[in-house]
């Protein structure tokens, strides 16, 4: 090899190293840009309602955790928290109409659950409120100004119909005397997309299901459902038990447990694509209060519950009895209902 050859190779090395370095820098910049776009996209997906401002101070007392010292990073929350979770039967948009049918105007709280997470975030109780429960619906402020009229012997799910999330929260707080620290709502298409993004969900039913209304047909046994089937499973009522909302709640509670098991068995951190798909499905159809309307706040809540498994979650239904005024409706069974809510304060 001549000295000229060696010189040419030596001259090429810095250029090659420079090209490799620029490629790595470019890849890093593109990766950061993609991550930044993904964060912005997911964050902007989330819709929110300022429930605290709408309801003011006329609410059950809120437990305020101690503030961290100035030199201390904000710790993950550990105090007990109550979250009102609603499944909305909104028919707005083609996807929701295809899954639910019916009018494209208005919506009701098709599913209502109070999720109580114990102090320390090591156990949780999910309390289902039958939508057919007759309640005293309080007067609720309207976004357009003014307020709704109080109603006696109104169906529970009418609160959402007449006053949206604000009235749903106020009605739940009125009948439970428990402060709802947060509000989370997901619609038909969002739930179905979430189940599909997780790869489906496995449930077991003790009896055959053949429901013309939910369009679900299953033999008794264990089934792996896709998103559309899981939504139908959550909405089935006429083909099980006595055909009441209580039978449907039993299926919904099984589904909640199954989803928790599916999430815990799916290591989303090893698959960025699946993680993004799940996050996009959740945020794309989510409405929250303003305390949970960012990825940072949602991630903080999720991180605080990372030790919570499906075995640590208890599902119950608010104790009810048949309403004296209507055999197709129920009312809270006392004192059992009050004792249940007292345990969550």
Tab-separated table of N, CA and C in Angstrom, residues 187-255:
chain	number	residue	atom	x	y	z
A	187	UNK	N	-67.075	6.611	25.216
A	187	UNK	CA	-68.259	6.309	24.416
A	187	UNK	C	-68.136	4.936	23.756
A	188	UNK	N	-69.177	4.555	23.011
A	188	UNK	CA	-69.240	3.225	22.397
A	188	UNK	C	-67.978	2.892	21.599
A	189	UNK	N	-67.657	3.748	20.618
A	189	UNK	CA	-66.558	3.427	19.708
A	189	UNK	C	-65.224	3.382	20.440
A	190	UNK	N	-65.064	4.249	21.435
A	190	UNK	CA	-63.817	4.263	22.193
A	190	UNK	C	-63.605	2.968	22.955
A	191	UNK	N	-64.679	2.452	23.555
A	191	UNK	CA	-64.562	1.197	24.295
A	191	UNK	C	-64.204	0.059	23.352
A	192	UNK	N	-64.888	-0.020	22.215
A	192	UNK	CA	-64.618	-1.084	21.255
A	192	UNK	C	-63.181	-1.008	20.734
A	193	UNK	N	-62.710	0.195	20.444
A	193	UNK	CA	-61.337	0.369	19.953
A	193	UNK	C	-60.317	-0.032	21.013
A	194	UNK	N	-60.598	0.286	22.276
A	194	UNK	CA	-59.687	-0.080	23.355
A	194	UNK	C	-59.542	-1.599	23.445
A	195	UNK	N	-60.669	-2.303	23.409
A	195	UNK	CA	-60.618	-3.767	23.488
A	195	UNK	C	-59.833	-4.329	22.298
A	196	UNK	N	-60.083	-3.805	21.102
A	196	UNK	CA	-59.359	-4.284	19.922
A	196	UNK	C	-57.865	-3.993	20.032
A	197	UNK	N	-57.517	-2.802	20.548
A	197	UNK	CA	-56.108	-2.442	20.690
A	197	UNK	C	-55.393	-3.357	21.678
A	198	UNK	N	-56.122	-3.876	22.653
A	198	UNK	CA	-55.545	-4.795	23.637
A	198	UNK	C	-55.494	-6.231	23.118
A	199	UNK	N	-56.033	-6.460	21.920
A	199	UNK	CA	-56.030	-7.806	21.379
A	199	UNK	C	-57.235	-8.631	21.773
A	200	UNK	N	-58.298	-7.955	22.218
A	200	UNK	CA	-59.507	-8.653	22.653
A	200	UNK	C	-59.506	-8.896	24.145
A	201	UNK	N	-60.571	-9.504	24.645
A	201	UNK	CA	-60.712	-9.749	26.079
A	201	UNK	C	-61.439	-11.084	26.265
A	202	UNK	N	-61.020	-11.850	27.269
A	202	UNK	CA	-61.592	-13.171	27.523
A	202	UNK	C	-62.565	-13.120	28.692
A	203	UNK	N	-63.793	-13.569	28.460
A	203	UNK	CA	-64.828	-13.551	29.493
A	203	UNK	C	-65.500	-14.923	29.566
A	204	UNK	N	-66.116	-15.164	30.703
A	204	UNK	CA	-66.864	-16.406	30.893
A	204	UNK	C	-68.292	-16.077	31.284
A	205	UNK	N	-69.239	-16.696	30.608
A	205	UNK	CA	-70.650	-16.515	30.959
A	205	UNK	C	-71.227	-17.845	31.431
A	206	UNK	N	-72.071	-17.777	32.445
A	206	UNK	CA	-72.645	-18.980	33.053
A	206	UNK	C	-73.891	-19.479	32.319
A	207	UNK	N	-74.393	-18.683	31.390
A	207	UNK	CA	-75.601	-19.077	30.670
A	207	UNK	C	-75.510	-18.639	29.223
A	208	UNK	N	-76.288	-19.283	28.380
A	208	UNK	CA	-76.327	-18.888	26.967
A	208	UNK	C	-76.858	-17.462	26.854
A	209	UNK	N	-76.336	-16.734	25.875
A	209	UNK	CA	-76.807	-15.378	25.595
A	209	UNK	C	-77.279	-15.314	24.146
A	210	UNK	N	-78.490	-14.856	23.953
A	210	UNK	CA	-79.021	-14.640	22.607
A	210	UNK	C	-79.926	-13.419	22.677
A	211	UNK	N	-79.319	-12.246	22.488
A	211	UNK	CA	-80.014	-10.974	22.696
A	211	UNK	C	-80.193	-10.258	21.355
A	212	UNK	N	-81.437	-10.110	20.922
A	212	UNK	CA	-81.712	-9.432	19.653
A	212	UNK	C	-81.347	-7.951	19.700
A	213	UNK	N	-81.436	-7.351	20.895
A	213	UNK	CA	-81.153	-5.922	21.001
A	213	UNK	C	-79.655	-5.624	20.911
A	214	UNK	N	-78.841	-6.407	21.617
A	214	UNK	CA	-77.391	-6.165	21.568
A	214	UNK	C	-76.715	-6.931	20.439
A	215	UNK	N	-77.489	-7.810	19.766
A	215	UNK	CA	-76.981	-8.619	18.649
A	215	UNK	C	-75.817	-9.514	19.083
A	216	UNK	N	-75.941	-10.070	20.283
A	216	UNK	CA	-74.897	-10.956	20.791
A	216	UNK	C	-75.459	-12.347	21.009
A	217	UNK	N	-74.764	-13.347	20.475
A	217	UNK	CA	-75.128	-14.743	20.685
A	217	UNK	C	-73.888	-15.496	21.156
A	218	UNK	N	-73.958	-16.039	22.372
A	218	UNK	CA	-72.843	-16.795	22.945
A	218	UNK	C	-73.388	-18.001	23.687
A	219	UNK	N	-72.710	-19.120	23.566
A	219	UNK	CA	-73.027	-20.276	24.391
A	219	UNK	C	-72.386	-20.079	25.760
A	220	UNK	N	-72.958	-20.689	26.783
A	220	UNK	CA	-72.352	-20.637	28.111
A	220	UNK	C	-70.921	-21.159	28.015
A	221	UNK	N	-69.995	-20.475	28.670
A	221	UNK	CA	-68.601	-20.900	28.617
A	221	UNK	C	-67.667	-19.711	28.475
A	222	UNK	N	-66.429	-19.968	28.102
A	222	UNK	CA	-65.391	-18.938	27.996
A	222	UNK	C	-65.204	-18.539	26.539
A	223	UNK	N	-65.139	-17.230	26.305
A	223	UNK	CA	-65.023	-16.710	24.945
A	223	UNK	C	-64.012	-15.565	24.908
A	224	UNK	N	-63.291	-15.470	23.793
A	224	UNK	CA	-62.397	-14.329	23.571
A	224	UNK	C	-63.117	-13.377	22.623
A	225	UNK	N	-63.442	-12.183	23.111
A	225	UNK	CA	-64.278	-11.247	22.368
A	225	UNK	C	-63.454	-10.136	21.728
A	226	UNK	N	-63.868	-9.706	20.549
A	226	UNK	CA	-63.281	-8.498	19.973
A	226	UNK	C	-64.025	-7.277	20.514
A	227	UNK	N	-63.659	-6.096	20.039
A	227	UNK	CA	-64.246	-4.874	20.593
A	227	UNK	C	-65.744	-4.780	20.424
A	228	UNK	N	-66.251	-5.091	19.227
A	228	UNK	CA	-67.681	-5.003	18.976
A	228	UNK	C	-68.449	-6.004	19.836
A	229	UNK	N	-67.904	-7.212	19.986
A	229	UNK	CA	-68.552	-8.227	20.811
A	229	UNK	C	-68.521	-7.844	22.294
A	230	UNK	N	-67.390	-7.275	22.737
A	230	UNK	CA	-67.275	-6.873	24.144
A	230	UNK	C	-68.267	-5.767	24.472
A	231	UNK	N	-68.472	-4.836	23.534
A	231	UNK	CA	-69.459	-3.779	23.744
A	231	UNK	C	-70.860	-4.376	23.837
A	232	UNK	N	-71.168	-5.328	22.959
A	232	UNK	CA	-72.478	-5.990	23.004
A	232	UNK	C	-72.637	-6.750	24.325
A	233	UNK	N	-71.565	-7.354	24.800
A	233	UNK	CA	-71.585	-8.076	26.077
A	233	UNK	C	-71.931	-7.113	27.211
A	234	UNK	N	-71.334	-5.911	27.181
A	234	UNK	CA	-71.578	-4.919	28.227
A	234	UNK	C	-72.992	-4.358	28.172
A	235	UNK	N	-73.647	-4.436	27.014
A	235	UNK	CA	-74.962	-3.833	26.845
A	235	UNK	C	-76.101	-4.849	26.923
A	236	UNK	N	-75.767	-6.135	26.989
A	236	UNK	CA	-76.796	-7.177	27.005
A	236	UNK	C	-77.574	-7.163	28.312
A	237	UNK	N	-78.892	-7.261	28.211
A	237	UNK	CA	-79.712	-7.352	29.415
A	237	UNK	C	-80.923	-8.264	29.243
A	238	UNK	N	-81.518	-8.294	28.054
A	238	UNK	CA	-82.792	-8.989	27.873
A	238	UNK	C	-82.662	-10.509	27.813
A	239	UNK	N	-81.446	-11.002	27.550
A	239	UNK	CA	-81.294	-12.449	27.372
A	239	UNK	C	-80.661	-13.127	28.580
A	240	UNK	N	-80.554	-12.414	29.686
A	240	UNK	CA	-79.942	-13.010	30.878
A	240	UNK	C	-80.794	-12.709	32.103
A	241	UNK	N	-80.759	-13.614	33.074
A	241	UNK	CA	-81.476	-13.390	34.330
A	241	UNK	C	-82.928	-13.041	34.087
A	242	UNK	N	-83.374	-11.992	34.794
A	242	UNK	CA	-84.769	-11.567	34.642
A	242	UNK	C	-84.919	-10.458	33.593
A	243	UNK	N	-83.845	-10.184	32.860
A	243	UNK	CA	-83.912	-9.171	31.813
A	243	UNK	C	-83.771	-7.752	32.307
A	244	UNK	N	-83.454	-7.579	33.601
A	244	UNK	CA	-83.335	-6.233	34.163
A	244	UNK	C	-81.915	-5.704	34.021
A	245	UNK	N	-81.759	-4.454	34.432
A	245	UNK	CA	-80.442	-3.823	34.379
A	245	UNK	C	-79.459	-4.507	35.325
A	246	UNK	N	-79.953	-5.185	36.360
A	246	UNK	CA	-79.072	-5.843	37.323
A	246	UNK	C	-78.296	-6.982	36.665
A	247	UNK	N	-78.944	-7.697	35.731
A	247	UNK	CA	-78.242	-8.750	35.011
A	247	UNK	C	-77.134	-8.183	34.149
A	248	UNK	N	-77.418	-7.070	33.492
A	248	UNK	CA	-76.401	-6.427	32.658
A	248	UNK	C	-75.227	-5.968	33.504
A	249	UNK	N	-75.498	-5.436	34.682
A	249	UNK	CA	-74.428	-4.979	35.555
A	249	UNK	C	-73.496	-6.144	35.907
A	250	UNK	N	-74.075	-7.330	36.124
A	250	UNK	CA	-73.250	-8.492	36.412
A	250	UNK	C	-72.277	-8.781	35.277
A	251	UNK	N	-72.736	-8.665	34.024
A	251	UNK	CA	-71.857	-8.862	32.873
A	251	UNK	C	-70.797	-7.763	32.804
A	252	UNK	N	-71.207	-6.520	33.084
A	252	UNK	CA	-70.248	-5.412	33.033
A	252	UNK	C	-69.138	-5.586	34.067
A	253	UNK	N	-69.492	-6.073	35.243
A	253	UNK	CA	-68.494	-6.270	36.285
A	253	UNK	C	-67.520	-7.381	35.912
A	254	UNK	N	-68.028	-8.440	35.256
A	254	UNK	CA	-67.130	-9.478	34.745
A	254	UNK	C	-66.174	-8.888	33.712
A	255	UNK	N	-66.698	-8.003	32.879
A	255	UNK	CA	-65.890	-7.401	31.817
A	255	UNK	C	-64.811	-6.497	32.398
